[in-house]
PDB file of C-alpha atoms in Angstrom:
ATOM      1  CA  MET N 185      25.247  29.299  51.544  1.00 43.00           C
ATOM      2  CA  LYS N 186      27.761  26.525  51.283  1.00 47.00           C
ATOM      3  CA  LYS N 187      26.805  23.547  49.184  1.00 50.00           C
ATOM      4  CA  LYS N 188      27.973  21.138  51.873  1.00 54.00           C
ATOM      5  CA  ASN N 189      25.604  22.632  54.478  1.00 61.00           C
ATOM      6  CA  THR N 190      22.676  22.553  52.060  1.00 70.00           C
ATOM      7  CA  ALA N 191      23.255  18.869  51.370  1.00 72.00           C
ATOM      8  CA  ARG N 192      23.489  18.167  55.106  1.00 69.00           C
ATOM      9  CA  ASP N 193      20.253  20.103  55.736  1.00 69.00           C
ATOM     10  CA  ASN N 194      18.463  18.136  53.010  1.00 74.00           C
ATOM     11  CA  VAL N 195      19.642  14.854  54.516  1.00 77.00           C
ATOM     12  CA  ASN N 196      18.474  15.967  57.987  1.00 73.00           C
ATOM     13  CA  LEU N 197      15.077  16.975  56.625  1.00 75.00           C
ATOM     14  CA  PHE N 198      14.721  13.671  54.731  1.00 79.00           C
ATOM     15  CA  PHE N 199      15.572  11.587  57.787  1.00 79.00           C
ATOM     16  CA  SER N 200      13.312  13.605  60.060  1.00 77.00           C
ATOM     17  CA  ALA N 201      10.411  13.199  57.615  1.00 79.00           C
ATOM     18  CA  PHE N 202      11.205   9.483  57.306  1.00 82.00           C
ATOM     19  CA  LEU N 203      11.318   9.210  61.082  1.00 83.00           C
ATOM     20  CA  ILE N 204       7.797  10.656  61.375  1.00 83.00           C
ATOM     21  CA  ILE N 205       6.381   8.301  58.700  1.00 86.00           C
ATOM     22  CA  ALA N 206       8.151   5.294  60.243  1.00 86.00           C
ATOM     23  CA  TYR N 207       6.778   6.156  63.675  1.00 88.00           C
ATOM     24  CA  ILE N 208       3.248   6.454  62.299  1.00 85.00           C
ATOM     25  CA  ILE N 209       3.593   2.975  60.838  1.00 87.00           C
ATOM     26  CA  CYS N 210       5.062   1.664  64.109  1.00 86.00           C
ATOM     27  CA  GLY N 211       2.174   3.336  65.924  1.00 85.00           C
ATOM     28  CA  TYR N 212      -0.081   0.582  64.604  1.00 85.00           C
ATOM     29  CA  PHE N 213       2.059  -2.021  66.387  1.00 86.00           C
ATOM     30  CA  PHE N 214       2.134   0.044  69.595  1.00 84.00           C
ATOM     31  CA  ALA N 215      -1.663   0.366  69.461  1.00 83.00           C
ATOM     32  CA  SER N 216      -2.016  -3.394  68.907  1.00 85.00           C
ATOM     33  CA  PHE N 217       0.279  -4.010  71.850  1.00 84.00           C
ATOM     34  CA  ALA N 218      -1.730  -1.597  74.018  1.00 83.00           C
ATOM     35  CA  ASN N 219      -5.018  -3.305  73.087  1.00 82.00           C
ATOM     36  CA  ALA N 220      -3.543  -6.689  74.069  1.00 85.00           C
ATOM     37  CA  LEU N 221      -2.775  -5.471  77.599  1.00 80.00           C
ATOM     38  CA  ALA N 222      -5.151  -6.711  80.254  1.00 75.00           C
ATOM     39  CA  GLY N 223      -5.478  -3.611  82.399  1.00 82.00           C
ATOM     40  CA  GLU N 224      -7.247  -0.447  81.330  1.00 81.00           C
ATOM     41  CA  VAL N 225      -4.684   1.736  83.138  1.00 82.00           C
ATOM     42  CA  ALA N 226      -1.727   0.074  81.379  1.00 84.00           C
ATOM     43  CA  LYS N 227      -3.471   0.322  78.019  1.00 85.00           C
ATOM     44  CA  ASN N 228      -4.184   4.050  78.474  1.00 84.00           C
ATOM     45  CA  ALA N 229      -0.646   4.700  79.714  1.00 87.00           C
ATOM     46  CA  VAL N 230       0.949   2.992  76.679  1.00 88.00           C
ATOM     47  CA  ILE N 231      -1.255   4.916  74.245  1.00 88.00           C
ATOM     48  CA  ALA N 232      -0.547   8.248  75.953  1.00 89.00           C
ATOM     49  CA  ALA N 233       3.215   7.540  76.043  1.00 91.00           C
ATOM     50  CA  MET N 234       3.180   6.481  72.384  1.00 90.00           C
ATOM     51  CA  LEU N 235       1.536   9.728  71.306  1.00 90.00           C
ATOM     52  CA  ALA N 236       3.737  11.871  73.565  1.00 92.00           C
ATOM     53  CA  ILE N 237       6.798  10.334  71.876  1.00 91.00           C
ATOM     54  CA  PHE N 238       5.185  11.135  68.531  1.00 90.00           C
ATOM     55  CA  GLY N 239       4.879  14.775  69.606  1.00 89.00           C
ATOM     56  CA  LEU N 240       8.530  14.734  70.642  1.00 89.00           C
ATOM     57  CA  LEU N 241       9.475  13.423  67.181  1.00 86.00           C
ATOM     58  CA  VAL N 242       7.388  16.131  65.545  1.00 86.00           C
ATOM     59  CA  PHE N 243       9.282  18.699  67.616  1.00 86.00           C
ATOM     60  CA  TYR N 244      12.568  17.239  66.460  1.00 82.00           C
ATOM     61  CA  ALA N 245      11.476  17.113  62.822  1.00 80.00           C
ATOM     62  CA  THR N 246      10.313  20.701  62.776  1.00 79.00           C
ATOM     63  CA  ARG N 247      13.352  22.003  64.673  1.00 76.00           C
ATOM     64  CA  VAL N 248      16.103  20.319  62.650  1.00 67.00           C
ATOM     65  CA  GLY N 249      18.328  22.977  61.265  1.00 64.00           C
ATOM     66  CA  GLU N 250      21.725  24.451  60.918  1.00 61.00           C
ATOM     67  CA  GLY N 251      22.809  26.708  63.685  1.00 64.00           C
ATOM     68  CA  LYS N 252      23.022  26.949  67.392  1.00 71.00           C
ATOM     69  CA  THR N 253      20.514  25.459  69.816  1.00 73.00           C
ATOM     70  CA  ILE N 254      18.773  28.213  71.725  1.00 77.00           C
ATOM     71  CA  LYS N 255      18.084  27.189  75.300  1.00 81.00           C
ATOM     72  CA  ARG N 256      15.532  29.081  77.359  1.00 82.00           C
ATOM     73  CA  PHE N 257      12.728  28.519  79.827  1.00 87.00           C
ATOM     74  CA  SER N 258       9.222  29.541  78.786  1.00 85.00           C
ATOM     75  CA  ILE N 259       6.901  29.877  81.782  1.00 90.00           C
ATOM     76  CA  VAL N 260       4.008  30.693  79.431  1.00 90.00           C
ATOM     77  CA  THR N 261       4.419  27.407  77.556  1.00 88.00           C
ATOM     78  CA  LEU N 262       4.661  25.546  80.835  1.00 91.00           C
ATOM     79  CA  ILE N 263       1.444  27.066  82.248  1.00 93.00           C
ATOM     80  CA  VAL N 264      -0.676  27.277  79.103  1.00 92.00           C
ATOM     81  CA  LEU N 265       0.336  24.051  77.344  1.00 91.00           C
ATOM     82  CA  ASP N 266       2.399  21.653  79.472  1.00 93.00           C
ATOM     83  CA  LEU N 267       0.321  21.548  82.643  1.00 94.00           C
ATOM     84  CA  PRO N 268      -3.155  21.294  81.019  1.00 94.00           C
ATOM     85  CA  THR N 269      -2.068  18.574  78.595  1.00 94.00           C
ATOM     86  CA  LEU N 270      -0.340  16.672  81.390  1.00 94.00           C
ATOM     87  CA  TYR N 271      -3.527  16.864  83.450  1.00 94.00           C
ATOM     88  CA  ILE N 272      -5.594  15.530  80.526  1.00 93.00           C
ATOM     89  CA  ILE N 273      -3.210  12.585  80.145  1.00 92.00           C
ATOM     90  CA  LEU N 274      -3.223  11.827  83.872  1.00 92.00           C
ATOM     91  CA  ALA N 275      -7.032  12.120  84.040  1.00 92.00           C
ATOM     92  CA  PHE N 276      -7.243   9.671  81.152  1.00 90.00           C
ATOM     93  CA  ILE N 277      -4.993   7.173  82.922  1.00 88.00           C
ATOM     94  CA  ILE N 278      -6.072   7.598  86.545  1.00 88.00           C
ATOM     95  CA  GLY N 279      -9.719   6.841  87.214  1.00 86.00           C
ATOM     96  CA  ALA N 280      -9.944   8.856  90.467  1.00 91.00           C
ATOM     97  CA  LEU N 281      -9.253  12.209  88.789  1.00 90.00           C
ATOM     98  CA  PRO N 282     -12.082  14.461  87.614  1.00 92.00           C
ATOM     99  CA  PHE N 283     -13.061  14.159  83.903  1.00 90.00           C
ATOM    100  CA  HIS N 284     -11.770  10.568  83.647  1.00 88.00           C
ATOM    101  CA  LYS N 285     -15.092   9.244  82.407  1.00 89.00           C
ATOM    102  CA  GLU N 286     -15.511  12.016  79.851  1.00 90.00           C
ATOM    103  CA  LEU N 287     -11.969  11.588  78.519  1.00 88.00           C
ATOM    104  CA  THR N 288     -12.256   7.815  78.177  1.00 86.00           C
ATOM    105  CA  GLU N 289     -15.463   8.317  76.179  1.00 88.00           C
ATOM    106  CA  ASN N 290     -13.760  10.875  73.889  1.00 86.00           C
ATOM    107  CA  ALA N 291     -10.206   9.632  73.542  1.00 83.00           C
ATOM    108  CA  VAL N 292      -9.397  11.869  70.549  1.00 88.00           C
ATOM    109  CA  VAL N 293      -8.971  14.781  72.964  1.00 90.00           C
ATOM    110  CA  VAL N 294      -6.444  12.748  74.938  1.00 90.00           C
ATOM    111  CA  TYR N 295      -4.557  11.734  71.808  1.00 89.00           C
ATOM    112  CA  MET N 296      -4.250  15.349  70.730  1.00 92.00           C
ATOM    113  CA  ALA N 297      -3.226  16.394  74.263  1.00 92.00           C
ATOM    114  CA  ALA N 298      -0.531  13.680  74.369  1.00 93.00           C
ATOM    115  CA  ILE N 299       0.935  14.854  71.050  1.00 92.00           C
ATOM    116  CA  ALA N 300       0.815  18.467  72.238  1.00 92.00           C
ATOM    117  CA  PHE N 301       2.511  17.495  75.489  1.00 94.00           C
ATOM    118  CA  GLY N 302       5.293  15.662  73.637  1.00 92.00           C
ATOM    119  CA  TYR N 303       5.857  18.709  71.488  1.00 91.00           C
ATOM    120  CA  ALA N 304       5.501  21.330  74.218  1.00 90.00           C
ATOM    121  CA  LEU N 305       7.750  19.702  76.797  1.00 90.00           C
ATOM    122  CA  PRO N 306      11.031  20.232  74.900  1.00 89.00           C
ATOM    123  CA  TYR N 307       9.691  23.534  73.521  1.00 88.00           C
ATOM    124  CA  THR N 308       9.491  24.818  77.094  1.00 89.00           C
ATOM    125  CA  PHE N 309      13.267  24.524  77.406  1.00 88.00           C
ATOM    126  CA  ILE N 310      14.593  24.712  73.832  1.00 83.00           C
ATOM    127  CA  SER N 311      13.290  27.001  71.115  1.00 75.00           C
ATOM    128  CA  GLY N 312      15.095  25.152  68.360  1.00 67.00           C
ATOM    129  CA  PHE N 313      17.927  26.220  66.129  1.00 64.00           C
ATOM    130  CA  GLU N 314      18.881  29.668  64.970  1.00 60.00           C
ATOM    131  CA  THR N 315      21.377  30.363  62.259  1.00 56.00           C
ATOM    132  CA  VAL N 316      23.926  32.921  63.369  1.00 52.00           C
ATOM    133  CA  VAL N 317      24.869  35.238  60.495  1.00 51.00           C
ATOM    134  CA  GLU N 318      28.472  36.310  60.731  1.00 51.00           C
ATOM    135  CA  GLN N 319      29.618  39.693  59.454  1.00 50.00           C
ATOM    136  CA  ASP N 320      32.233  38.078  57.222  1.00 50.00           C
ATOM    137  CA  SER N 321      29.598  36.107  55.336  1.00 48.00           C
ATOM    138  CA  PHE N 322      27.537  39.224  54.470  1.00 48.00           C
ATOM    139  CA  GLU N 323      29.012  39.583  50.984  1.00 49.00           C
ATOM    140  CA  GLY N 324      28.376  35.941  50.094  1.00 48.00           C
ATOM    141  CA  ALA N 325      24.745  36.114  51.222  1.00 48.00           C
ATOM    142  CA  LEU N 326      23.791  38.598  48.498  1.00 46.00           C
ATOM    143  CA  GLU N 327      23.312  37.592  44.909  1.00 51.00           C
ATOM    144  CA  GLY N 328      23.112  39.272  41.528  1.00 49.00           C
ATOM    145  CA  GLY N 329      22.683  42.989  41.082  1.00 51.00           C
ATOM    146  CA  VAL N 330      21.680  43.542  44.703  1.00 50.00           C
ATOM    147  CA  GLU N 331      25.161  42.529  45.831  1.00 52.00           C
ATOM    148  CA  ALA N 332      26.804  45.104  43.567  1.00 54.00           C
ATOM    149  CA  ASP N 333      24.379  47.833  44.670  1.00 56.00           C
ATOM    150  CA  VAL N 334      24.937  47.192  48.361  1.00 56.00           C
ATOM    151  CA  LEU N 335      28.684  46.908  48.039  1.00 59.00           C
ATOM    152  CA  GLU N 336      28.819  50.194  46.058  1.00 61.00           C
ATOM    153  CA  ASN N 337      26.950  52.042  48.794  1.00 60.00           C
ATOM    154  CA  LEU N 338      28.925  50.679  51.725  1.00 60.00           C
ATOM    155  CA  PRO N 339      31.215  53.283  53.323  1.00 59.00           C
ATOM    156  CA  GLU N 340      34.871  52.827  52.471  1.00 60.00           C
ATOM    157  CA  ASP N 341      36.118  53.916  55.864  1.00 56.00           C
ATOM    158  CA  ASP N 342      34.829  54.054  59.392  1.00 48.00           C
ATOM    159  CA  GLU N 343      34.456  57.847  59.427  1.00 49.00           C
ATOM    160  CA  GLU N 344      31.069  59.199  60.441  1.00 50.00           C
ATOM    161  CA  GLN N 345      29.119  60.242  57.372  1.00 52.00           C
ATOM    162  CA  THR N 346      27.181  63.469  57.215  1.00 54.00           C
ATOM    163  CA  TYR N 347      24.073  63.772  55.156  1.00 53.00           C
ATOM    164  CA  ASP N 348      23.846  67.560  54.923  1.00 58.00           C
ATOM    165  CA  ALA N 349      23.733  67.537  51.109  1.00 60.00           C
ATOM    166  CA  ASP N 350      20.924  64.975  51.085  1.00 61.00           C
ATOM    167  CA  THR N 351      19.021  66.923  53.730  1.00 64.00           C
ATOM    168  CA  GLU N 352      19.333  70.162  51.772  1.00 68.00           C
ATOM    169  CA  GLU N 353      18.087  68.411  48.614  1.00 71.00           C
ATOM    170  CA  ILE N 354      15.057  67.029  50.479  1.00 71.00           C
ATOM    171  CA  VAL N 355      14.273  70.456  51.923  1.00 68.00           C
ATOM    172  CA  VAL N 356      14.510  72.079  48.470  1.00 71.00           C
ATOM    173  CA  GLU N 357      12.262  69.419  46.940  1.00 75.00           C
ATOM    174  CA  GLY N 358       9.786  69.750  49.824  1.00 72.00           C
ATOM    175  CA  THR N 359       9.713  73.537  49.460  1.00 78.00           C
ATOM    176  CA  ALA N 360       9.076  73.215  45.715  1.00 78.00           C
ATOM    177  CA  ILE N 361       6.173  70.847  46.385  1.00 81.00           C
ATOM    178  CA  ILE N 362       4.683  73.215  48.973  1.00 80.00           C
ATOM    179  CA  ASP N 363       5.001  76.108  46.504  1.00 79.00           C
ATOM    180  CA  ASP N 364       3.250  74.038  43.828  1.00 79.00           C
ATOM    181  CA  VAL N 365       0.425  73.177  46.215  1.00 77.00           C
ATOM    182  CA  GLU N 366       0.023  76.809  47.309  1.00 79.00           C
ATOM    183  CA  SER N 367      -0.101  78.020  43.680  1.00 79.00           C
ATOM    184  CA  TYR N 368      -2.645  75.312  42.837  1.00 77.00           C
ATOM    185  CA  VAL N 369      -4.826  76.309  45.782  1.00 76.00           C
ATOM    186  CA  ALA N 370      -4.576  79.987  44.838  1.00 78.00           C
ATOM    187  CA  GLU N 371      -5.563  79.229  41.212  1.00 78.00           C
ATOM    188  CA  ARG N 372      -8.430  77.075  42.434  1.00 75.00           C
ATOM    189  CA  GLU N 373      -9.708  79.880  44.695  1.00 72.00           C
ATOM    190  CA  ILE N 374      -9.645  82.335  41.774  1.00 72.00           C
ATOM    191  CA  THR N 375     -11.609  79.986  39.502  1.00 68.00           C
ATOM    192  CA  ASP N 376     -14.119  79.271  42.282  1.00 64.00           C
ATOM    193  CA  GLU N 377     -14.733  83.002  42.763  1.00 64.00           C
ATOM    194  CA  GLU N 378     -15.453  83.513  39.063  1.00 60.00           C
TER     195      GLU N 378
END
């Protein structure tokens, strides 16, 4: 791996970790702001939004990497994670929905659902980063004695290789083992009869 990319990855990881810690500290101020709001609906909405953004930052921090962003749509994540967590958040905010009373009495469930929603929403559409290994970089990826062993065994040309000699050797070894087993069984039968 190139030294420049490793340094860049370390910087990205440091800043993503710092971003999470900074947001946790700022969460205290967001919570204080939410508690100062007059309406219960506004207070619940600010808390849910604050935690959903935290989940989004956790997604970013865990998906920082070198490589290409893989975009896709995951219907399973949408059905199993996005919709239930969204309903929990809405039921916490809107008093007319079922389970509102239970969720306001046990807000920890809502906090966890908001973080999960913030994480799952981008995960529904983006799986993160994948490093694409190029064929030219194969030699540089190996280190030490393994590199020499692999490079020795690589075919020198593109001709199709035949493994008749190896196959014959395996058959001969297998036949010798079978003969040994048969002779052992025969000796064992003779000693059992005596």
